[in-house]
């Protein structure tokens, strides 16, 4: 009689590439936070060691614990294949951003935005760990207020507008509290129809960097500080363009329904999903996702410069060694197979 088979009748569910990269990004954030805390403890321990009293008569002082900063190899986290998106505050002092001019300014701002990936699977714990909101249609840009002027820059780094605003340091004649060197940086979308800047994220506020803060905190800070500043007030002489916050929902059933079908004051261009623990990472990140279909975006298919749908749509495919044409989805979609004669002719 054959022994009973105790093996499980099902396979362990596979983890998609996007989910794996999400987990790595969160792990890297947590490790960077631990490294920063370790450096702070090391610094504090060093200062205490330097200030320790010299030995003399009387009871011996308690020894001061000296911490050694662990090497990076001990805290190494596996890098993504496409590279690590590091906080720009570690590579470049963000306070200098508003002082850049010309090509240097365009080059710097062109790589500062956090860009979402296409949503190709449903993240784990979507209803608990994610936000969702309807993305406004328009031009994605950074808005920087400093030294009495406000400048908005597009994704390629070029200047969109120069104007006075109610943001900290955004107008020369406005009486605002705080340092004269105060600055703020907002991640916005300019909605041309109503000439409105819709704020989807906050990167810096009054000189305080929010790059290493979670999306949960950044969204809370945006809601509390932007209204206090008067940036959401109607346009005036010292406040040319109005700013507005987008409604953000927890990504549960009610939140998804509100973001997908709810009425908003702007034209929708898909849905944006943000992980609540995501830091503001430059470049593409799996902790921010975008979804578009014909019900929530008018740009779900290609259009020409006049907004007309062309007769043929374009798609980018990858040619495998076995001559199969596939998409970059995970898992990929096979479109067909080319024969050797056709490849040789090309």
Coordinates of C-alpha atoms in Angstrom, one line a residue:
X1 CA 0.0 0.0 0.0
X2 CA 1.4 3.3 -1.1
X3 CA 2.1 5.9 1.7
X4 CA -0.4 8.8 1.9
X5 CA 0.7 11.9 0.0
X6 CA 0.9 14.8 2.5
X7 CA 2.0 17.4 -0.1
X8 CA -0.2 20.4 -0.4
X9 CA -2.7 20.2 -3.2
X10 CA -2.1 23.8 -4.3
X11 CA 0.8 25.9 -5.2
X12 CA 2.0 29.0 -3.4
X13 CA 0.7 32.1 -5.2
X14 CA 3.3 33.8 -7.3
X15 CA 4.3 37.3 -6.5
X16 CA 4.3 39.7 -9.4
X17 CA 7.3 41.7 -10.3
X18 CA 5.6 45.0 -9.4
X19 CA 4.6 43.6 -5.9
X20 CA 8.2 42.5 -5.4
X21 CA 9.5 45.9 -6.2
X22 CA 6.9 47.5 -3.9
X23 CA 8.1 45.4 -1.0
X24 CA 11.7 46.2 -1.8
X25 CA 10.9 50.0 -1.9
X26 CA 9.2 49.8 1.5
X27 CA 12.1 47.7 2.9
X28 CA 14.6 50.2 1.6
X29 CA 12.7 53.1 3.2
X30 CA 12.6 51.4 6.6
X31 CA 16.3 50.6 6.4
X32 CA 17.2 54.2 5.5
X33 CA 15.2 55.3 8.5
X34 CA 17.1 52.9 10.7
X35 CA 20.4 54.1 9.3
X36 CA 19.5 57.7 10.0
X37 CA 18.6 56.9 13.6
X38 CA 21.9 55.0 14.0
X39 CA 23.8 58.0 12.8
X40 CA 22.0 60.2 15.2
X41 CA 22.7 57.9 18.1
X42 CA 26.4 57.8 17.1
X43 CA 26.6 61.5 16.9
X44 CA 24.9 62.0 20.3
X45 CA 27.2 59.4 21.8
X46 CA 30.3 61.1 20.4
X47 CA 29.2 64.5 21.8
X48 CA 28.6 63.0 25.2
X49 CA 32.0 61.3 25.1
X50 CA 33.8 64.6 24.3
X51 CA 32.0 66.3 27.2
X52 CA 32.7 63.6 29.7
X53 CA 34.5 65.0 32.8
X54 CA 38.1 64.2 33.4
X55 CA 38.8 61.5 36.0
X56 CA 39.6 62.9 39.4
X57 CA 39.2 62.2 43.1
X58 CA 35.9 60.7 44.1
X59 CA 33.7 58.0 42.6
X60 CA 34.3 57.1 39.1
X61 CA 31.8 58.4 36.5
X62 CA 29.6 55.9 34.7
X63 CA 31.1 54.9 31.4
X64 CA 29.6 56.5 28.4
X65 CA 28.4 54.1 25.8
X66 CA 30.1 54.8 22.4
X67 CA 28.2 53.6 19.4
X68 CA 29.9 52.8 16.2
X69 CA 28.1 53.5 12.9
X70 CA 27.5 50.2 11.2
X71 CA 28.9 49.9 7.7
X72 CA 26.5 50.1 4.8
X73 CA 27.2 46.4 4.0
X74 CA 25.4 45.4 7.2
X75 CA 22.3 47.3 6.1
X76 CA 22.5 46.5 2.5
X77 CA 19.1 46.0 0.8
X78 CA 18.8 44.4 -2.6
X79 CA 18.7 47.1 -5.3
X80 CA 16.1 47.1 -8.0
X81 CA 17.2 46.2 -11.5
X82 CA 16.5 49.7 -12.8
X83 CA 18.4 51.4 -9.9
X84 CA 17.7 53.0 -6.6
X85 CA 15.6 56.2 -6.4
X86 CA 17.3 58.2 -3.8
X87 CA 16.0 61.3 -2.1
X88 CA 17.3 64.4 -3.9
X89 CA 17.9 66.0 -0.5
X90 CA 20.8 63.6 -0.1
X91 CA 22.4 64.5 -3.4
X92 CA 21.5 68.2 -3.7
X93 CA 20.5 70.8 -1.1
X94 CA 16.9 71.4 -2.0
X95 CA 17.2 75.0 -0.7
X96 CA 19.3 75.8 -3.7
X97 CA 16.7 74.6 -6.2
X98 CA 15.1 78.0 -6.6
X99 CA 18.5 79.6 -7.2
X100 CA 19.3 77.6 -10.3
X101 CA 19.0 79.3 -13.7
X102 CA 18.8 78.3 -17.3
X103 CA 19.9 74.8 -18.4
X104 CA 21.0 73.8 -14.9
X105 CA 17.5 74.6 -13.5
X106 CA 15.8 72.7 -16.3
X107 CA 18.1 69.7 -15.9
X108 CA 17.5 69.5 -12.1
X109 CA 13.7 70.0 -12.2
X110 CA 13.3 67.5 -15.0
X111 CA 14.3 64.6 -12.7
X112 CA 12.6 65.6 -9.5
X113 CA 9.0 64.5 -9.9
X114 CA 7.8 61.3 -8.5
X115 CA 6.2 59.4 -11.4
X116 CA 3.6 56.6 -11.0
X117 CA 3.8 53.2 -12.7
X118 CA 0.9 51.7 -14.6
X119 CA -1.3 49.6 -12.3
X120 CA -0.9 46.1 -13.7
X121 CA -2.0 44.2 -10.6
X122 CA -3.9 44.7 -7.3
X123 CA -1.5 45.6 -4.5
X124 CA -1.7 43.6 -1.2
X125 CA -3.7 45.3 1.5
X126 CA -5.1 47.8 -1.0
X127 CA -7.9 48.9 1.3
X128 CA -5.7 49.4 4.3
X129 CA -2.4 50.7 3.0
X130 CA -3.4 52.9 0.0
X131 CA -5.0 56.2 -0.9
X132 CA -6.8 56.8 -4.2
X133 CA -7.9 60.1 -5.9
X134 CA -9.0 61.3 -9.3
X135 CA -6.1 62.8 -11.2
X136 CA -6.8 66.2 -12.7
X137 CA -6.2 66.6 -16.4
X138 CA -3.5 69.1 -17.3
X139 CA 0.2 69.8 -17.1
X140 CA 2.2 68.1 -14.3
X141 CA 4.6 70.6 -12.8
X142 CA 6.7 71.6 -9.8
X143 CA 5.7 74.9 -8.2
X144 CA 8.5 76.7 -6.2
X145 CA 8.0 79.8 -4.2
X146 CA 11.0 81.6 -2.9
X147 CA 12.5 85.1 -2.7
X148 CA 9.3 86.9 -3.5
X149 CA 8.4 85.0 -6.7
X150 CA 6.6 81.8 -7.6
X151 CA 7.8 79.7 -10.6
X152 CA 6.1 76.6 -12.0
X153 CA 8.2 74.1 -14.1
X154 CA 7.0 71.3 -16.4
X155 CA 8.2 67.7 -16.4
X156 CA 11.0 68.7 -18.8
X157 CA 12.2 71.4 -16.5
X158 CA 11.0 74.4 -18.6
X159 CA 9.2 77.3 -17.0
X160 CA 5.4 77.3 -17.3
X161 CA 4.6 80.5 -15.3
X162 CA 6.3 83.1 -13.1
X163 CA 3.8 84.8 -10.8
X164 CA 3.2 86.2 -7.3
X165 CA 1.3 83.9 -4.9
X166 CA 0.2 83.5 -1.3
X167 CA 2.6 80.6 -0.8
X168 CA 5.5 81.3 1.7
X169 CA 8.0 83.5 0.0
X170 CA 5.8 83.6 -3.1
X171 CA 5.3 87.4 -3.4
X172 CA 7.5 90.4 -2.7
X173 CA 4.8 92.7 -1.4
X174 CA 2.9 90.2 0.8
X175 CA 3.4 90.5 4.5
X176 CA 4.1 86.9 5.6
X177 CA 5.6 85.6 8.8
X178 CA 8.8 83.5 8.7
X179 CA 12.3 83.9 7.3
X180 CA 12.9 85.9 4.2
X181 CA 14.7 82.8 2.8
X182 CA 11.5 80.7 3.3
X183 CA 10.6 78.5 0.3
X184 CA 8.1 75.9 -0.6
X185 CA 7.8 73.2 -3.3
X186 CA 4.5 71.7 -4.4
X187 CA 3.8 68.9 -6.9
X188 CA 0.9 70.2 -8.9
X189 CA -1.2 69.8 -12.1
X190 CA -2.2 72.9 -13.9
X191 CA -5.7 72.7 -15.1
X192 CA -6.0 75.2 -18.1
X193 CA -9.8 75.4 -18.3
X194 CA -10.2 77.1 -14.9
X195 CA -6.5 78.3 -14.6
X196 CA -6.1 76.4 -11.4
X197 CA -3.1 74.6 -9.8
X198 CA -4.3 71.4 -8.2
X199 CA -1.9 70.2 -5.5
X200 CA -1.4 66.5 -5.5
X201 CA 1.6 66.4 -3.2
X202 CA 3.8 68.6 -1.0
X203 CA 7.6 68.3 -1.2
X204 CA 8.8 71.2 1.0
X205 CA 7.0 73.8 3.1
X206 CA 8.6 76.9 4.6
X207 CA 12.0 75.3 4.2
X208 CA 11.0 72.0 5.9
X209 CA 11.7 69.1 3.6
X210 CA 9.0 66.4 3.3
X211 CA 11.0 64.1 1.0
X212 CA 11.5 61.5 3.8
X213 CA 8.0 61.8 5.2
X214 CA 5.2 59.3 4.4
X215 CA 2.4 60.1 2.0
X216 CA 0.0 59.9 4.9
X217 CA 1.8 62.8 6.6
X218 CA 2.4 64.8 3.5
X219 CA -1.3 64.7 2.6
X220 CA -2.2 65.8 6.1
X221 CA 0.3 68.6 6.0
X222 CA -0.9 69.8 2.7
X223 CA -4.5 70.0 3.8
X224 CA -3.7 71.9 7.0
X225 CA -1.0 74.3 5.7
X226 CA -2.2 75.2 2.3
X227 CA -5.5 76.6 3.5
X228 CA -3.8 78.5 6.3
X229 CA -1.5 80.2 3.8
X230 CA -4.3 81.7 1.7
X231 CA -3.1 79.9 -1.4
X232 CA -6.6 78.5 -1.9
X233 CA -8.1 82.0 -2.0
X234 CA -9.4 83.6 -5.2
X235 CA -6.8 85.3 -7.4
X236 CA -5.8 88.8 -6.5
X237 CA -3.0 91.3 -7.3
X238 CA -0.5 89.4 -5.2
X239 CA -1.9 86.0 -5.9
X240 CA -2.3 85.4 -9.6
X241 CA -3.3 81.7 -9.7
X242 CA -5.5 79.9 -7.3
X243 CA -4.4 76.6 -5.7
X244 CA -6.8 73.8 -4.8
X245 CA -6.5 70.4 -3.1
X246 CA -7.8 67.2 -4.7
X247 CA -10.1 65.0 -2.6
X248 CA -8.2 62.0 -1.4
X249 CA -9.9 58.8 -0.2
X250 CA -8.9 55.6 1.6
X251 CA -8.7 52.9 -1.0
X252 CA -11.7 50.9 0.3
X253 CA -14.9 50.1 -1.6
X254 CA -16.5 53.5 -0.8
X255 CA -13.3 55.4 -1.5
X256 CA -12.8 53.7 -4.9
X257 CA -16.4 54.4 -5.9
X258 CA -16.1 58.1 -4.9
X259 CA -12.9 58.6 -6.8
X260 CA -14.0 56.7 -9.8
X261 CA -17.6 58.0 -10.2
X262 CA -17.8 61.0 -7.9
X263 CA -18.2 64.6 -9.3
X264 CA -15.2 66.9 -9.2
X265 CA -14.5 70.4 -10.3
X266 CA -11.9 69.3 -12.9
X267 CA -11.7 67.0 -15.8
X268 CA -10.5 63.6 -14.7
X269 CA -7.5 61.9 -16.2
X270 CA -7.5 58.5 -14.5
X271 CA -7.0 57.4 -10.9
X272 CA -3.8 57.8 -8.8
X273 CA -3.0 55.3 -6.1
X274 CA -0.4 56.2 -3.4
X275 CA 0.9 53.9 -0.7
X276 CA 0.4 55.5 2.7
X277 CA 4.0 54.7 3.7
X278 CA 5.6 55.9 0.5
X279 CA 8.3 58.6 0.7
X280 CA 8.6 61.1 -2.1
X281 CA 11.0 59.3 -4.5
X282 CA 12.2 60.9 -7.7
X283 CA 11.5 59.0 -10.9
X284 CA 9.2 56.0 -11.4
X285 CA 8.2 54.2 -8.2
X286 CA 5.9 51.2 -7.7
X287 CA 4.5 52.9 -4.6
X288 CA 2.5 55.2 -6.8
X289 CA 0.2 53.7 -9.5
X290 CA -2.0 55.1 -12.2
X291 CA -5.1 53.6 -13.7
X292 CA -7.0 54.8 -16.8
X293 CA -10.0 53.5 -18.7
X294 CA -12.6 55.1 -21.0
X295 CA -14.8 55.9 -18.0
X296 CA -12.3 57.9 -15.9
X297 CA -10.0 59.4 -18.6
X298 CA -10.4 60.9 -22.1
X299 CA -6.8 60.0 -22.9
X300 CA -7.0 56.2 -22.4
X301 CA -6.2 55.9 -26.2
X302 CA -3.9 57.9 -28.4
X303 CA -5.1 61.1 -30.0
X304 CA -3.5 63.6 -32.3
X305 CA -2.7 67.3 -31.6
X306 CA -6.4 68.2 -32.2
X307 CA -7.8 65.6 -29.9
X308 CA -9.0 63.3 -32.7
X309 CA -8.6 59.5 -32.4
X310 CA -6.4 58.2 -35.3
X311 CA -7.5 55.2 -37.4
X312 CA -4.6 53.1 -36.0
X313 CA -3.3 52.9 -32.5
X314 CA 0.3 52.3 -31.6
X315 CA 1.7 49.7 -29.3
X316 CA 5.3 48.9 -28.2
X317 CA 6.1 45.2 -28.3
X318 CA 9.2 43.2 -27.4
X319 CA 10.6 40.6 -29.8
X320 CA 11.8 37.5 -28.0
X321 CA 14.5 35.0 -29.1
X322 CA 11.8 32.6 -30.1
X323 CA 10.3 35.3 -32.4
X324 CA 7.3 35.9 -30.1
X325 CA 6.0 39.4 -29.8
X326 CA 5.0 40.2 -26.2
X327 CA 4.0 43.2 -24.1
X328 CA 5.9 44.4 -21.0
X329 CA 3.0 43.3 -18.7
X330 CA 3.6 40.9 -15.8
X331 CA 2.8 38.2 -17.0
X332 CA 3.3 39.3 -20.6
X333 CA 0.7 39.2 -23.3
X334 CA 1.7 37.3 -26.4
X335 CA 0.6 39.1 -29.6
X336 CA 1.9 36.7 -32.1
X337 CA 5.0 35.2 -33.7
X338 CA 7.2 36.3 -36.6
X339 CA 8.7 33.9 -39.0
X340 CA 12.4 33.8 -39.8
X341 CA 11.9 35.1 -43.4
X342 CA 10.2 38.3 -42.2
X343 CA 12.9 39.0 -39.5
X344 CA 15.7 38.5 -42.1
X345 CA 14.1 40.9 -44.5
X346 CA 13.9 43.6 -41.8

